[in-house]
Short mmCIF file of C-alpha atoms (C1' of nucleotides) in Angstrom, two decimals:
data_model
loop_
_atom_site.label_atom_id
_atom_site.label_comp_id
_atom_site.label_asym_id
_atom_site.label_seq_id
_atom_site.Cartn_x
_atom_site.Cartn_y
_atom_site.Cartn_z
CA UNK A 344 0.00 0.00 0.00
CA UNK A 345 2.88 2.31 0.63
CA UNK A 346 5.68 2.72 -1.91
CA UNK A 347 3.39 4.63 -4.29
CA UNK A 348 5.59 7.73 -4.43
CA UNK A 349 7.51 8.12 -7.68
CA UNK A 350 10.84 8.27 -5.91
CA UNK A 351 11.81 4.80 -4.85
CA UNK A 352 11.34 2.18 -7.50
CA UNK A 353 12.99 -1.10 -6.75
CA UNK A 354 16.61 -1.95 -6.35
CA UNK A 355 18.67 -4.02 -4.05
CA UNK A 356 17.83 -3.90 -0.39
CA UNK A 357 20.95 -1.90 0.33
CA UNK A 358 20.21 0.57 -2.48
CA UNK A 359 16.72 1.21 -1.23
CA UNK A 360 17.95 1.67 2.28
CA UNK A 361 20.48 4.21 1.10
CA UNK A 362 17.85 6.02 -0.92
CA UNK A 363 15.49 6.22 2.02
CA UNK A 364 18.23 7.45 4.33
CA UNK A 365 19.15 10.15 1.84
CA UNK A 366 15.52 11.20 1.52
CA UNK A 367 15.27 11.50 5.29
CA UNK A 368 18.51 13.46 5.50
CA UNK A 369 17.32 15.83 2.77
CA UNK A 370 14.03 16.39 4.56
CA UNK A 371 15.75 16.81 7.90
CA UNK A 372 18.16 19.33 6.41
CA UNK A 373 15.29 21.46 5.17
CA UNK A 374 13.36 21.29 8.42
CA UNK A 375 16.37 21.88 10.66
CA UNK A 376 17.41 24.83 8.48
CA UNK A 377 13.96 26.36 8.72
CA UNK A 378 13.25 25.83 12.41
CA UNK A 379 16.55 25.10 14.13
CA UNK A 380 17.21 21.98 16.17
CA UNK A 381 14.84 22.83 18.98
CA UNK A 382 12.09 24.11 16.72
CA UNK A 383 12.15 21.17 14.35
CA UNK A 384 9.90 18.23 15.18
CA UNK A 385 10.38 14.66 14.10
CA UNK A 386 6.81 14.74 12.85
CA UNK A 387 7.60 17.64 10.51
CA UNK A 388 10.65 15.82 9.18
CA UNK A 389 8.60 12.67 8.70
CA UNK A 390 5.96 14.63 6.79
CA UNK A 391 8.61 16.25 4.61
CA UNK A 392 10.08 12.84 3.85
CA UNK A 393 6.58 11.37 3.33
CA UNK A 394 7.10 8.70 5.91
CA UNK A 395 5.35 7.87 9.16
CA UNK A 396 7.23 9.16 12.13
CA UNK A 397 7.91 5.71 13.57
CA UNK A 398 9.73 4.85 10.37
CA UNK A 399 12.18 7.67 10.96
CA UNK A 400 13.19 6.06 14.21
CA UNK A 401 13.79 2.83 12.39
CA UNK A 402 16.52 4.51 10.34
CA UNK A 403 17.82 7.02 12.87
CA UNK A 404 17.74 6.15 16.53
CA UNK A 405 17.18 9.66 17.85
CA UNK A 406 16.62 13.24 16.78
CA UNK A 407 20.14 14.13 17.88
CA UNK A 408 21.75 11.34 15.87
CA UNK A 409 19.80 12.39 12.79
CA UNK A 410 20.90 15.98 13.32
CA UNK A 411 24.49 14.93 13.72
CA UNK A 412 24.41 13.10 10.42
CA UNK A 413 22.94 16.18 8.73
CA UNK A 414 25.64 18.45 10.11
CA UNK A 415 28.41 16.01 9.22
CA UNK A 416 27.17 15.82 5.66
CA UNK A 417 27.23 19.59 5.31
CA UNK A 418 30.62 19.82 6.87
CA UNK A 419 32.01 17.51 4.22
CA UNK A 420 30.49 19.48 1.36
CA UNK A 421 31.73 22.66 2.90
CA UNK A 422 35.33 21.46 3.12
CA UNK A 423 35.28 19.86 -0.31
CA UNK A 424 34.12 23.09 -1.86
CA UNK A 425 37.49 24.42 -0.79
CA UNK A 426 39.55 21.64 -2.28
CA UNK A 427 40.24 23.65 -5.40
CA UNK A 428 41.83 26.18 -3.06
CA UNK A 429 45.19 24.48 -3.27
CA UNK A 430 45.09 22.94 -6.72
CA UNK A 431 45.91 26.31 -8.23
CA UNK A 432 49.36 27.82 -7.96
CA UNK A 433 48.89 31.52 -7.22
CA UNK A 434 46.50 33.48 -5.03
CA UNK A 435 44.60 35.07 -7.90
CA UNK A 436 43.43 31.83 -9.49
CA UNK A 437 43.16 29.91 -6.24
CA UNK A 438 41.18 32.49 -4.29
CA UNK A 439 38.87 33.58 -7.09
CA UNK A 440 38.04 29.99 -7.81
CA UNK A 441 37.52 29.17 -4.14
CA UNK A 442 35.22 32.16 -3.73
CA UNK A 443 33.25 31.23 -6.82
CA UNK A 444 32.74 27.69 -5.62
CA UNK A 445 31.69 28.83 -2.17
CA UNK A 446 29.18 31.21 -3.73
CA UNK A 447 27.86 28.32 -5.77
CA UNK A 448 27.51 26.17 -2.67
CA UNK A 449 25.65 29.02 -0.97
CA UNK A 450 23.22 29.09 -3.85
CA UNK A 451 22.74 25.36 -4.23
CA UNK A 452 23.05 24.17 -0.64
CA UNK A 453 21.31 26.96 1.15
CA UNK A 454 19.73 24.66 3.73
CA UNK A 455 22.98 22.97 4.58
CA UNK A 456 24.78 26.24 5.10
CA UNK A 457 22.03 27.36 7.46
CA UNK A 458 22.18 24.21 9.53
CA UNK A 459 25.91 24.60 9.84
CA UNK A 460 25.60 28.25 10.81
CA UNK A 461 22.98 27.35 13.38
CA UNK A 462 25.11 24.69 14.91
CA UNK A 463 28.17 26.90 15.24
CA UNK A 464 26.14 29.87 16.45
CA UNK A 465 24.77 27.79 19.31
CA UNK A 466 28.26 26.82 20.38
CA UNK A 467 28.64 23.69 18.24
CA UNK A 468 27.23 21.39 20.93
CA UNK A 469 27.16 18.42 18.56
CA UNK A 470 30.22 18.80 16.37
CA UNK A 471 32.71 20.58 18.60
CA UNK A 472 35.18 17.77 18.02
CA UNK A 473 35.12 18.47 14.27
CA UNK A 474 36.00 22.10 14.88
CA UNK A 475 38.94 21.13 17.04
CA UNK A 476 40.35 18.51 14.71
CA UNK A 477 39.36 18.52 11.06
CA UNK A 478 38.54 22.20 10.70
CA UNK A 479 41.57 23.36 12.65
CA UNK A 480 43.92 21.17 10.62
CA UNK A 481 42.36 22.28 7.36
CA UNK A 482 42.53 25.94 8.35
CA UNK A 483 46.12 25.75 9.54
CA UNK A 484 47.15 24.19 6.26
CA UNK A 485 45.49 26.92 4.16
CA UNK A 486 46.94 29.59 6.39
CA UNK A 487 50.34 28.14 5.56
CA UNK A 488 49.62 28.41 1.85
CA UNK A 489 48.58 32.05 2.17
CA UNK A 490 51.65 32.80 4.25
CA UNK A 491 53.85 31.39 1.53
CA UNK A 492 52.15 33.60 -1.04
CA UNK A 493 52.87 36.58 1.15
CA UNK A 494 56.52 35.56 1.56
CA UNK A 495 56.78 35.27 -2.20
CA UNK A 496 55.42 38.78 -2.54
CA UNK A 497 52.36 37.58 -4.45
CA UNK A 498 49.97 39.51 -2.22
CA UNK A 499 49.84 42.19 0.41
CA UNK A 500 50.75 40.98 3.89
CA UNK A 501 47.58 40.49 5.92
CA UNK A 502 46.85 38.03 8.68
CA UNK A 503 45.61 34.98 6.76
CA UNK A 504 43.00 34.23 9.40
CA UNK A 505 41.15 37.50 8.94
CA UNK A 506 41.23 36.95 5.20
CA UNK A 507 39.80 33.44 5.53
CA UNK A 508 37.05 34.69 7.81
CA UNK A 509 36.19 37.40 5.30
CA UNK A 510 35.83 34.83 2.55
CA UNK A 511 33.75 32.49 4.69
CA UNK A 512 31.57 35.29 6.00
CA UNK A 513 30.96 36.94 2.66
CA UNK A 514 30.12 33.82 0.73
CA UNK A 515 28.03 32.14 3.42
CA UNK A 516 26.07 35.32 3.92
CA UNK A 517 24.36 34.64 0.60
CA UNK A 518 23.00 31.38 2.02
CA UNK A 519 22.37 32.23 5.64
CA UNK A 520 20.84 35.64 4.96
CA UNK A 521 19.22 34.68 1.67
CA UNK A 522 15.85 35.64 3.03
CA UNK A 523 17.00 39.15 3.90
CA UNK A 524 18.72 39.56 0.54
CA UNK A 525 15.67 38.37 -1.34
CA UNK A 526 13.39 40.62 0.66
CA UNK A 527 15.53 43.66 -0.16
CA UNK A 528 15.80 42.54 -3.78
CA UNK A 529 12.03 41.89 -3.91
CA UNK A 530 12.86 38.61 -5.68
CA UNK A 531 15.36 35.76 -5.67
CA UNK A 532 18.65 36.73 -7.24
CA UNK A 533 18.81 36.04 -10.96
CA UNK A 534 21.64 34.18 -12.66
CA UNK A 535 23.11 37.50 -13.72
CA UNK A 536 22.88 38.88 -10.18
CA UNK A 537 24.62 35.84 -8.73
CA UNK A 538 27.39 36.23 -11.28
CA UNK A 539 27.67 39.94 -10.59
CA UNK A 540 27.77 39.42 -6.85
CA UNK A 541 30.43 36.75 -7.26
CA UNK A 542 32.51 39.00 -9.52
CA UNK A 543 32.18 41.88 -7.09
CA UNK A 544 33.19 39.79 -4.08
CA UNK A 545 36.17 38.40 -5.98
CA UNK A 546 37.16 41.81 -7.27
CA UNK A 547 37.00 43.57 -3.92
CA UNK A 548 38.81 40.81 -2.03
CA UNK A 549 41.57 40.40 -4.60
CA UNK A 550 42.16 44.13 -5.00
CA UNK A 551 41.97 44.35 -1.24
CA UNK A 552 45.01 42.13 -0.91
CA UNK A 553 46.88 43.96 -3.64
CA UNK A 554 46.06 41.84 -6.67
CA UNK A 555 44.69 43.60 -9.72
CA UNK A 556 42.47 40.89 -11.10
CA UNK A 557 42.48 40.00 -14.78
CA UNK A 558 39.07 40.50 -16.40
CA UNK A 559 38.38 36.76 -16.28
CA UNK A 560 39.53 36.34 -12.71
CA UNK A 561 36.10 35.61 -11.29
CA UNK A 562 35.66 32.00 -12.25
CA UNK A 563 32.59 31.35 -14.36
CA UNK A 564 30.95 27.91 -14.09
CA UNK A 565 31.30 26.85 -17.75
CA UNK A 566 34.42 28.77 -18.65
CA UNK A 567 37.50 27.24 -20.32
CA UNK A 568 39.26 25.10 -17.76
CA UNK A 569 42.83 24.26 -18.82
CA UNK B 674 11.64 37.44 50.98
CA UNK B 675 12.49 38.06 47.35
CA UNK B 676 14.27 41.23 46.35
CA UNK B 677 17.51 40.10 47.96
CA UNK B 678 19.55 40.28 44.76
CA UNK B 679 21.88 43.23 44.53
CA UNK B 680 20.36 44.46 41.33
CA UNK B 681 17.09 46.16 42.09
CA UNK B 682 17.16 48.49 45.01
CA UNK B 683 14.18 50.73 45.29
CA UNK B 684 12.95 53.45 43.04
CA UNK B 685 9.66 54.59 41.69
CA UNK B 686 7.26 51.93 40.57
CA UNK B 687 7.87 52.78 36.93
CA UNK B 688 11.63 52.64 37.40
CA UNK B 689 11.53 49.24 38.99
CA UNK B 690 9.22 47.97 36.30
CA UNK B 691 11.61 49.19 33.62
CA UNK B 692 14.56 47.63 35.42
CA UNK B 693 12.82 44.27 35.71
CA UNK B 694 11.80 44.33 32.07
CA UNK B 695 15.35 45.08 31.02
CA UNK B 696 16.67 42.26 33.19
CA UNK B 697 14.22 39.88 31.54
CA UNK B 698 15.12 41.11 28.08
CA UNK B 699 18.83 40.67 28.82
CA UNK B 700 18.27 37.16 30.08
CA UNK B 701 16.02 36.30 27.16
CA UNK B 702 18.59 37.61 24.70
CA UNK B 703 21.23 35.31 26.13
CA UNK B 704 18.98 32.26 26.19
CA UNK B 705 17.50 32.84 22.74
CA UNK B 706 20.99 33.37 21.33
CA UNK B 707 22.22 30.14 22.86
CA UNK B 708 19.29 27.87 22.08
CA UNK B 709 17.23 29.54 19.36
CA UNK B 710 13.55 30.35 19.70
CA UNK B 711 12.36 26.78 19.71
CA UNK B 712 15.11 25.52 21.97
CA UNK B 713 14.75 28.24 24.56
CA UNK B 714 12.36 27.62 27.43
CA UNK B 715 10.60 30.21 29.50
CA UNK B 716 11.90 28.39 32.56
CA UNK B 717 15.50 28.86 31.41
CA UNK B 718 14.90 32.55 30.80
CA UNK B 719 13.26 32.88 34.19
CA UNK B 720 16.23 31.18 35.85
CA UNK B 721 18.66 33.45 34.01
CA UNK B 722 16.68 36.48 35.16
CA UNK B 723 16.38 35.02 38.68
CA UNK B 724 12.63 35.23 38.68
CA UNK B 725 9.89 32.63 38.97
CA UNK B 726 8.50 31.71 35.60
CA UNK B 727 5.02 32.98 36.38
CA UNK B 728 6.51 36.40 36.92
CA UNK B 729 7.80 36.45 33.37
CA UNK B 730 4.28 36.10 32.10
CA UNK B 731 3.24 39.03 34.21
CA UNK B 732 5.64 41.27 32.25
CA UNK B 733 5.47 39.57 28.85
CA UNK B 734 2.25 37.94 27.82
CA UNK B 735 3.81 35.19 25.72
CA UNK B 736 7.11 33.72 24.63
CA UNK B 737 6.59 35.11 21.16
CA UNK B 738 5.94 38.65 22.39
CA UNK B 739 9.07 38.50 24.55
CA UNK B 740 11.06 37.28 21.57
CA UNK B 741 9.71 40.05 19.41
CA UNK B 742 10.81 42.66 21.90
CA UNK B 743 14.29 41.14 21.99
CA UNK B 744 14.62 41.17 18.22
CA UNK B 745 13.29 44.71 17.97
CA UNK B 746 15.83 45.90 20.49
CA UNK B 747 18.69 44.35 18.52
CA UNK B 748 17.37 45.74 15.30
CA UNK B 749 17.52 49.24 16.74
CA UNK B 750 21.10 48.87 17.96
CA UNK B 751 22.05 47.38 14.65
CA UNK B 752 20.69 50.31 12.67
CA UNK B 753 22.05 52.91 15.06
CA UNK B 754 25.53 51.46 14.76
CA UNK B 755 25.31 52.57 11.16
CA UNK B 756 24.23 56.10 11.86
CA UNK B 757 27.79 57.37 11.60
CA UNK B 758 27.69 56.01 8.07
CA UNK B 759 26.33 59.26 6.70
CA UNK B 760 27.75 61.80 9.11
CA UNK B 761 31.08 61.62 7.32
CA UNK B 762 31.58 63.16 3.91
CA UNK B 763 33.66 60.71 1.89
CA UNK B 764 33.70 56.93 1.58
CA UNK B 765 37.04 56.47 3.31
CA UNK B 766 36.06 58.02 6.62
CA UNK B 767 32.42 56.93 6.46
CA UNK B 768 33.03 53.30 5.62
CA UNK B 769 36.00 52.73 7.86
CA UNK B 770 34.10 54.22 10.74
CA UNK B 771 30.97 52.22 9.98
CA UNK B 772 32.99 49.02 9.80
CA UNK B 773 34.76 49.77 13.05
CA UNK B 774 31.50 50.42 14.84
CA UNK B 775 29.94 47.27 13.48
CA UNK B 776 32.95 45.28 14.65
CA UNK B 777 32.55 46.83 18.06
CA UNK B 778 28.87 45.87 18.15
CA UNK B 779 29.83 42.33 17.19
CA UNK B 780 32.18 42.23 20.12
CA UNK B 781 29.92 43.82 22.69
CA UNK B 782 26.50 42.61 21.59
CA UNK B 783 27.32 39.11 20.52
CA UNK B 784 24.06 37.67 21.81
CA UNK B 785 21.96 40.24 20.05
CA UNK B 786 23.65 39.68 16.73
CA UNK B 787 23.04 35.97 17.06
CA UNK B 788 19.36 36.39 17.80
CA UNK B 789 19.03 38.63 14.77
CA UNK B 790 20.89 36.17 12.57
CA UNK B 791 18.72 33.36 13.83
CA UNK B 792 15.55 35.25 13.10
CA UNK B 793 16.55 36.16 9.55
CA UNK B 794 17.94 32.70 8.85
CA UNK B 795 14.61 31.14 9.74
CA UNK B 796 12.80 33.42 7.32
CA UNK B 797 12.14 36.33 9.67
CA UNK B 798 8.78 34.92 10.81
CA UNK B 799 8.41 37.56 13.51
CA UNK B 800 9.91 40.72 12.07
CA UNK B 801 9.30 40.37 8.34
CA UNK B 802 7.52 43.72 8.38
CA UNK B 803 10.70 45.42 9.65
CA UNK B 804 12.67 44.00 6.76
CA UNK B 805 10.16 45.31 4.27
CA UNK B 806 9.86 48.77 5.72
CA UNK B 807 12.59 50.10 7.98
CA UNK B 808 15.49 48.02 6.71
CA UNK B 809 14.56 48.50 3.07
CA UNK B 810 14.26 52.27 3.47
CA UNK B 811 17.52 52.46 5.38
CA UNK B 812 19.32 50.35 2.80
CA UNK B 813 17.96 52.27 -0.18
CA UNK B 814 19.12 55.51 1.37
CA UNK B 815 22.70 54.23 1.97
CA UNK B 816 22.81 52.77 -1.51
CA UNK B 817 22.03 56.27 -2.78
CA UNK B 818 24.94 57.67 -0.82
CA UNK B 819 27.35 55.09 -2.22
CA UNK B 820 26.04 55.71 -5.72
CA UNK B 821 26.81 59.40 -5.33
CA UNK B 822 30.35 58.61 -4.22
CA UNK B 823 30.77 56.53 -7.33
CA UNK B 824 29.39 59.30 -9.54
CA UNK B 825 31.88 61.70 -7.95
CA UNK B 826 34.67 59.29 -8.76
CA UNK B 827 35.53 58.78 -5.11
CA UNK B 828 35.52 54.99 -5.42
CA UNK B 829 35.49 52.20 -7.95
CA UNK B 830 32.06 51.47 -9.43
CA UNK B 831 30.60 48.39 -7.75
CA UNK B 832 27.00 47.52 -7.08
CA UNK B 833 26.40 49.13 -3.67
CA UNK B 834 24.25 46.23 -2.54
CA UNK B 835 27.03 43.66 -2.82
CA UNK B 836 29.31 46.04 -0.96
CA UNK B 837 26.80 46.51 1.85
CA UNK B 838 26.32 42.76 2.15
CA UNK B 839 30.07 42.29 2.33
CA UNK B 840 30.30 44.73 5.20
CA UNK B 841 27.37 43.22 7.06
CA UNK B 842 28.59 39.67 6.51
CA UNK B 843 32.18 40.32 7.47
CA UNK B 844 31.48 42.25 10.62
CA UNK B 845 28.61 40.12 11.88
CA UNK B 846 30.65 37.00 11.31
CA UNK B 847 32.72 37.95 14.34
CA UNK B 848 29.59 37.76 16.49
CA UNK B 849 27.65 34.92 14.91
CA UNK B 850 30.65 32.65 14.44
CA UNK B 851 32.51 33.79 17.53
CA UNK B 852 32.56 30.25 18.83
CA UNK B 853 34.26 28.94 15.70
CA UNK B 854 36.75 31.80 15.69
CA UNK B 855 37.58 31.28 19.33
CA UNK B 856 37.96 27.55 18.87
CA UNK B 857 40.40 28.07 16.01
CA UNK B 858 42.19 30.76 18.01
CA UNK B 859 42.23 28.54 21.12
CA UNK B 860 41.12 31.62 23.10
CA UNK B 861 38.88 34.66 22.87
CA UNK B 862 40.35 37.36 20.65
CA UNK B 863 42.51 39.83 22.53
CA UNK B 864 42.15 43.59 22.26
CA UNK B 865 45.05 43.65 19.84
CA UNK B 866 43.53 40.91 17.73
CA UNK B 867 40.22 42.72 17.54
CA UNK B 868 42.01 45.86 16.45
CA UNK B 869 44.07 43.96 13.89
CA UNK B 870 41.01 42.19 12.49
CA UNK B 871 39.20 45.52 12.24
CA UNK B 872 42.14 47.15 10.50
CA UNK B 873 42.44 44.24 8.08
CA UNK B 874 38.74 44.26 7.22
CA UNK B 875 38.83 48.01 6.69
CA UNK B 876 42.00 47.81 4.65
CA UNK B 877 40.84 45.05 2.35
CA UNK B 878 37.41 46.54 1.77
CA UNK B 879 38.68 50.07 1.13
CA UNK B 880 41.47 48.98 -1.18
CA UNK B 881 38.97 46.65 -2.78
CA UNK B 882 36.88 49.60 -3.88
CA UNK B 883 39.90 51.54 -5.02
CA UNK B 884 40.69 53.64 -1.99
CA UNK B 885 44.23 53.58 -0.65
CA UNK B 886 43.56 54.06 3.04
CA UNK B 887 45.58 56.49 5.11
CA UNK B 888 47.40 54.81 8.00
CA UNK B 889 44.79 56.02 10.47
CA UNK B 890 41.82 55.01 8.35
CA UNK B 891 40.68 52.19 10.61
CA UNK B 892 38.94 54.10 13.32
CA UNK B 893 40.29 53.46 16.78
CA UNK B 894 37.90 53.74 19.74
CA UNK B 895 39.73 56.46 21.67
CA UNK B 896 41.45 58.20 18.77
CA UNK B 897 41.34 61.98 18.17
CA UNK B 898 37.88 62.81 16.90
CA UNK B 899 37.81 66.20 15.18
"C1'" DA C 933 6.12 -23.35 -0.07
"C1'" DA C 934 8.00 -22.26 4.01
"C1'" DC C 935 10.99 -19.69 6.62
"C1'" DA C 936 13.84 -15.81 8.40
"C1'" DG C 937 15.04 -11.39 8.56
"C1'" DA C 938 14.45 -6.87 7.13
"C1'" DC C 939 11.07 -3.23 6.83
"C1'" DC C 940 6.76 -0.59 8.06
"C1'" DT C 941 3.33 1.68 11.07
"C1'" DG C 942 -0.81 2.91 14.20
"C1'" DA C 943 -1.35 3.40 18.76
"C1'" DC C 944 0.56 4.41 22.78
"C1'" DC C 945 3.55 6.51 26.74
"C1'" DA C 946 6.26 9.51 29.86
"C1'" DA C 947 8.26 13.90 29.88
"C1'" DT C 948 8.30 18.60 28.96
"C1'" DC C 949 6.52 23.03 27.96
"C1'" DA C 950 3.80 27.47 27.47
"C1'" DG C 951 0.56 29.49 29.71
"C1'" DT C 952 -3.15 30.02 33.78
"C1'" DC C 953 -4.87 31.05 38.23
"C1'" DA C 954 -6.00 32.03 42.76
"C1'" DA C 955 -4.20 33.51 46.82
"C1'" DG C 956 -1.13 36.32 49.22
"C1'" DG C 957 2.17 40.31 49.57
"C1'" DT C 958 3.60 45.21 48.72
"C1'" DT C 959 3.17 50.09 47.66
"C1'" DA C 960 0.85 54.41 46.82
"C1'" DT C 961 -3.12 57.29 47.76
"C1'" DT C 962 -6.78 59.04 50.36
"C1'" DA D 738 -5.99 53.06 58.58
"C1'" DA D 739 -8.48 51.72 54.83
"C1'" DT D 740 -8.58 51.00 50.12
"C1'" DA D 741 -7.20 50.09 45.55
"C1'" DA D 742 -3.87 49.06 42.39
"C1'" DC D 743 0.05 46.65 41.40
"C1'" DC D 744 3.28 42.86 41.97
"C1'" DT D 745 4.78 37.95 43.20
"C1'" DT D 746 4.50 33.03 43.11
"C1'" DG D 747 3.59 27.86 43.86
"C1'" DA D 748 0.74 24.76 41.99
"C1'" DC D 749 -1.75 23.32 38.21
"C1'" DT D 750 -3.28 22.08 33.16
"C1'" DG D 751 -3.88 21.00 28.39
"C1'" DA D 752 -1.17 20.29 24.49
"C1'" DT D 753 2.81 18.72 22.24
"C1'" DT D 754 6.92 16.05 21.72
"C1'" DG D 755 10.58 12.37 21.35
"C1'" DG D 756 10.62 7.88 21.59
"C1'" DT D 757 8.60 2.82 22.11
"C1'" DC D 758 6.45 -1.38 20.78
"C1'" DA D 759 3.69 -5.08 19.23
"C1'" DG D 760 2.02 -6.76 15.39
"C1'" DG D 761 1.88 -6.53 10.66
"C1'" DT D 762 3.93 -6.73 5.57
"C1'" DC D 763 7.28 -7.50 2.17
"C1'" DT D 764 11.54 -9.73 0.11
"C1'" DG D 765 15.07 -12.93 -0.64
"C1'" DT D 766 16.64 -17.70 0.28
"C1'" DT D 767 16.32 -22.53 0.86
#
DNA sequence: AACAGACCTGACCAATCAGTCAAGGTTATT
DNA sequence: AATAACCTTGACTGATTGGTCAGGTCTGTT
């Protein structure tokens, strides 16, 4: 009687399980982003996932464990979006590409960004360990890269931490404060507006650290790669 | 038997009422910032204000009304911090001073900033009207000022909105993500670090819009005014 | 076909929470 | 001193929530 929804056809047991878990995580991400951990109810998540509430507890033992999985998933995306940071050689290409990808994540993973922001804002009660290990290591490594650029005279000397925070803040703002931006804009941002915002952020940040960006500096999604 | 706490001595009825209300608002701000609207309980707020819960409901009819008052209070501070924005004549002085004040608010009103961020992130269910009226008007007016600066050739032409969002994002990040910053820093930021972060933000943003800042551009709290 | 194990779910708790209330205390006014 | 208005509070309540569970269904295996 169930199983009518178009989503899950058939597949191996393991595949279906994975699909259901992903559906629940997607639903949970939306609900947690909209209402916060305390404001979200398992019933609302169940409704969003089109499952009876008891079924949720079959896949995820508790609300907190479900939440943890959601936050962990975001965290991964969030770090991966930065991977291109150190595949480029100089600050101009590396930073403009990193910023562009983070802006893209803000546009496409709005809910995830919000859940992450929420978690950190409330003191990271669930994922504090991630902050102290993975994030710290990652950050230290990128700080080292920036420091080397400075030593090589490729950019103005600024404390790399403040620069990183500026990039994080500016790009994530477009996800976390999307509602405010859209209210002021009287509409969601268009493709052109996203591109313009990205170009402006890149331009200001690069010039701000003493790099006069080439016209094509702000990475465009479908541009020539190599 | 109550009234032992050092806070409220005696005063006129109206004075004491105001004092109690402020104490409740302060406590509510902390609790809402830490747990979000849904996660905060009236009992926790009452405890933080050192009052029995029933007393809260004597001063504030409902949790939602109390929350609204908290958000409104923040909103006011947040706009006032920007007032100096248009008391200066050129972009260099105006922006660097605005940024410095916003950084200061982030440091001193961390809880308030978080509550505001929370509210907007969840779609501004309580103060949507403020966004559409007061904030929009305020923003439009500042955008006009920036546009005039651009027309006068005082700064590089960038869409004023993206610039405003950059300033908001960067400065508020130090409040909303204070926990993350402090974790990475292994300690709260020192006075010197706050000053350095402020200088860096000012420097990058000003240079980013084509202004080579004078050494004293980043406004220092106790610096010579006129 | 028969069996086992995975999956599903309606109905049900115990706990928690926002909000109420009635009774008692305090202060200002006359 | 009497009165009225304001303030305080412990005890209570109805509603909601996270989580449980027994009994059912479906799927793959022998």
